[in-house]
């Protein structure tokens, strides 16, 4: 097989790897001026600022199976990371790294990690996981770049870190329309940049591709937003079996018109693009990041035949000023041997080992480490301490063909000789240089630790150039060829014609090592090292007497449009400063739909300017306002007026920069409007309208959502997955896209469960989502108990970034399933927090929901608008109704808190607040307490609960009655009808026990004090709207377990029933005594929270007895059984407050 054939065979994987490296600084893709190459600019920033970030985004599309079958992208990315780690250690730079994949979406695999030895190990493992991830669909450039933009912006809120994006793909921008429901489920139906178009046709696909390209490359678009945030772009395109058109990608990476088509208007910082054809080319270019602030010495030679020969050597000279050497070499000969020749003439053969593994060789006091990165590429690293034996002198690398069959073979090396010497301006942070006058600065040399080096005592030769680059792209030469003596002298900096503002001082240092003598006594000239470049930010101050404006104004992360978002600009005195009008901002880049931008201040004229005394600093308050809202980063410049104190006629303009990150609200629901309407109209507002308004807003937001399920075991308080601690794997959360409409969805399929949006019983507040999981009970991270007859889990409407625990109650007690619901754009930090929360809470939650198995639960017919447990069709059985103000104001699903966030409501079957029946609904159906020794009656059937039908079904029943409630504002009424007490149509529906049992005390009429209560009336009593005076007063009787009901706005403590209490007297309307085993309707299901049924009052005349030892048919435990789970009741004396009472905040 010939060389060309082998190259094509290895093309895929290696091409990607090398492409990453090459994209970080490929000469062919860089501008003509080497000093302005992407790798030099980024490396120079790192050395100067000592802190930076690098984001690596790797294509995961299915085409990689063909284009990168050997996972070259993995090998090259790992090589890049290793070289960056070496560079960070040598230069004392703090470097953070993040790794993400992209296909139809963007998926961070790790999160930001400090690149040290520990972080490198973690990141290499993360990158290894990409070998199993070539299964993505589409190649969506917009998703990759937008995801990276957000991650970089979030990690650099102060804007003071050097940032770079390495972007690797094997294809051009490519979208596909969805051909079936499964593809819609997996990949979504729309795109964020074209949310009004469903990708269900070829025309829609082409429209989306065009829009993605437009949003990236428009002036101020995504490419400009990255570059105006000082993110250096390195693009790597892989050329495998196919030859994609990379014109767009190249244009994005380089900016402006440089890539073959126009992409944005900003070209600084410069970018880089590489189209790689083989692994060796890519590795060679990627190796530049071993010393990103320094060019390498590249040499080309031949290949010796049979044995090492002097004529084909790659020679370099070292002295004691050199710290280390990094050599990257390759040849076009398969199985070539490589020798390293020492100053003494020893030939050290660097044997081949496993690809990628390092081997060590020592020569005197010199440490030599080498690794073969491919069949033809070798990397050599040498180091020694100062004065080490065998270090100084001429070294060489030679390639040998042992077969002697390649006389025309070629070899090349790239040698980086790293002296621990860097150019610097020591006083850069404290010195002030002013516009309009001559200045002087003192340059110098330092090592990586910042220690000063005497430039006159270097062993070899030294030469330094200094250039000032202004904000308007002027380059002002300050010095050229300064030797050691010249560096030690002050440097004139004439700024007479330079305007105030930001600038960059570029220092370039070239060192030539000392001449040496070889083993044969011949003099070998020293090696001229490639320049080391440092870029130092400079603030050129205005003339004396004027205030100095510096720094960037960061308005932070904003949701929706900016409406006077606050910010501050630091100003140093003396002088006066203000912003006129809207600040005349020049928007460099920003979201398309934010419209007009204004940056204003309360100090908006010379008359009310902010005055700063000499020697002091102050902050100028600013406000950012935008016309609209959109997603993206705003970068702008605006004008600040400055003048000497008391001399407004000498005003000058200064330029300041501002930034802000915008995000559209997910699905805003105006709950405030409902509250205002309710407050103005009062309780007379039609409830149907309130329910309708709530129904229209009860939706799952249309934000992209991924759902995946994971089987787990809980052992000894630990959550285990595959035998180890629960963790996410590389391939997790990459598929399972939940189909959601852009304007929200009422139901969605998430794996094996169905997410159903419910509006809840209360007409106020927010709805919730029920997790329908037939055959399994559940709980969630937001509500740790099951609800309804099926014990389903509940979530807030915004289900994103939550977990659900599911368990088969008939299966093993320690086995369960965790369902993760994660926003597709959620950063790694959010995913890590979810994992930590699962490990911390799932054991207790699993135990709690298993205790609920078999416990009584509420019934009631379901409503399409949601509601309480088991029923959703109206007020929570056994819990608060829409106008109940019981003790739990947490905002639980079902409507406890009319305005709060979803949380936990009252427990199923629990009593109504204040000790009486549930307002606007009877107590929850449950086991009917009976006299001692008898089995409990079965729970009331949900289907048979009168009055619990859909409030909007038009079936002729009271749309707000449940379980026999008549007036929705009367508590505990046993009559039925359309807002009437005692409707004749309702009377026949009462059971015999309800008709014959003694009646409870009269319940308080809505809005009336207790003494105006009326006794239960026979059928055909007061109709809705008739005066309450028509009812007859009733004698108040003490009644066990049912204290008087407090009036609207009154407070009533919870009371414990006395140990012995005489039976209640019969009310004036005589009825037959209750039969044994029957219970007054007001007492059904009203047992105290946490108390057994035996605490409930028995029928009049019965003798209390000990409870039966056997469990009841309704599930009540006997004395030998484990008690069922019931939440604890509020302690006696708890004050139950009305949240609408003036000054009360409990209803929030």
mmCIF file with all atom_site columns, C-alpha atoms in Angstrom, residues 298-305 310-315 329-333 397-400 406-414:
data_model
loop_
_atom_site.group_PDB
_atom_site.id
_atom_site.type_symbol
_atom_site.label_atom_id
_atom_site.label_alt_id
_atom_site.label_comp_id
_atom_site.label_asym_id
_atom_site.label_entity_id
_atom_site.label_seq_id
_atom_site.pdbx_PDB_ins_code
_atom_site.Cartn_x
_atom_site.Cartn_y
_atom_site.Cartn_z
_atom_site.occupancy
_atom_site.B_iso_or_equiv
_atom_site.pdbx_formal_charge
_atom_site.auth_seq_id
_atom_site.auth_comp_id
_atom_site.auth_asym_id
_atom_site.auth_atom_id
_atom_site.pdbx_PDB_model_num
ATOM 1  C CA . UNK A 1 298 ? 10.865 25.032 11.849 1.00 0.00 ? 298 UNK A CA 1
ATOM 2  C CA . UNK A 1 299 ? 13.535 23.194 9.840  1.00 0.00 ? 299 UNK A CA 1
ATOM 3  C CA . UNK A 1 300 ? 13.288 20.716 6.977  1.00 0.00 ? 300 UNK A CA 1
ATOM 4  C CA . UNK A 1 301 ? 15.870 18.145 5.971  1.00 0.00 ? 301 UNK A CA 1
ATOM 5  C CA . UNK A 1 302 ? 16.238 14.710 4.434  1.00 0.00 ? 302 UNK A CA 1
ATOM 6  C CA . UNK A 1 303 ? 16.196 11.180 5.831  1.00 0.00 ? 303 UNK A CA 1
ATOM 7  C CA . UNK A 1 304 ? 19.466 9.303  6.421  1.00 0.00 ? 304 UNK A CA 1
ATOM 8  C CA . UNK A 1 305 ? 19.681 5.905  4.731  1.00 0.00 ? 305 UNK A CA 1
ATOM 9  C CA . UNK A 1 310 ? 25.548 14.424 9.973  1.00 0.00 ? 310 UNK A CA 1
ATOM 10 C CA . UNK A 1 311 ? 24.270 16.077 6.810  1.00 0.00 ? 311 UNK A CA 1
ATOM 11 C CA . UNK A 1 312 ? 20.558 15.498 7.603  1.00 0.00 ? 312 UNK A CA 1
ATOM 12 C CA . UNK A 1 313 ? 20.676 16.645 11.218 1.00 0.00 ? 313 UNK A CA 1
ATOM 13 C CA . UNK A 1 314 ? 18.270 19.195 12.733 1.00 0.00 ? 314 UNK A CA 1
ATOM 14 C CA . UNK A 1 315 ? 20.674 21.084 15.027 1.00 0.00 ? 315 UNK A CA 1
ATOM 15 C CA . UNK A 1 329 ? 9.182  16.049 14.342 1.00 0.00 ? 329 UNK A CA 1
ATOM 16 C CA . UNK A 1 330 ? 7.919  13.825 11.579 1.00 0.00 ? 330 UNK A CA 1
ATOM 17 C CA . UNK A 1 331 ? 8.900  12.372 8.232  1.00 0.00 ? 331 UNK A CA 1
ATOM 18 C CA . UNK A 1 332 ? 7.188  10.995 5.157  1.00 0.00 ? 332 UNK A CA 1
ATOM 19 C CA . UNK A 1 333 ? 8.854  7.574  5.633  1.00 0.00 ? 333 UNK A CA 1
ATOM 20 C CA . UNK A 1 397 ? 17.696 15.248 15.811 1.00 0.00 ? 397 UNK A CA 1
ATOM 21 C CA . UNK A 1 398 ? 18.121 12.887 12.865 1.00 0.00 ? 398 UNK A CA 1
ATOM 22 C CA . UNK A 1 399 ? 15.663 10.628 11.021 1.00 0.00 ? 399 UNK A CA 1
ATOM 23 C CA . UNK A 1 400 ? 16.899 7.309  9.568  1.00 0.00 ? 400 UNK A CA 1
ATOM 24 C CA . UNK A 1 406 ? 13.856 6.315  0.623  1.00 0.00 ? 406 UNK A CA 1
ATOM 25 C CA . UNK A 1 407 ? 16.641 8.518  -0.757 1.00 0.00 ? 407 UNK A CA 1
ATOM 26 C CA . UNK A 1 408 ? 14.114 11.267 -1.439 1.00 0.00 ? 408 UNK A CA 1
ATOM 27 C CA . UNK A 1 409 ? 12.538 11.087 1.997  1.00 0.00 ? 409 UNK A CA 1
ATOM 28 C CA . UNK A 1 410 ? 11.846 14.301 3.862  1.00 0.00 ? 410 UNK A CA 1
ATOM 29 C CA . UNK A 1 411 ? 11.865 15.132 7.567  1.00 0.00 ? 411 UNK A CA 1
ATOM 30 C CA . UNK A 1 412 ? 10.894 18.272 9.411  1.00 0.00 ? 412 UNK A CA 1
ATOM 31 C CA . UNK A 1 413 ? 11.098 19.487 12.976 1.00 0.00 ? 413 UNK A CA 1
ATOM 32 C CA . UNK A 1 414 ? 9.529  22.288 14.943 1.00 0.00 ? 414 UNK A CA 1
#
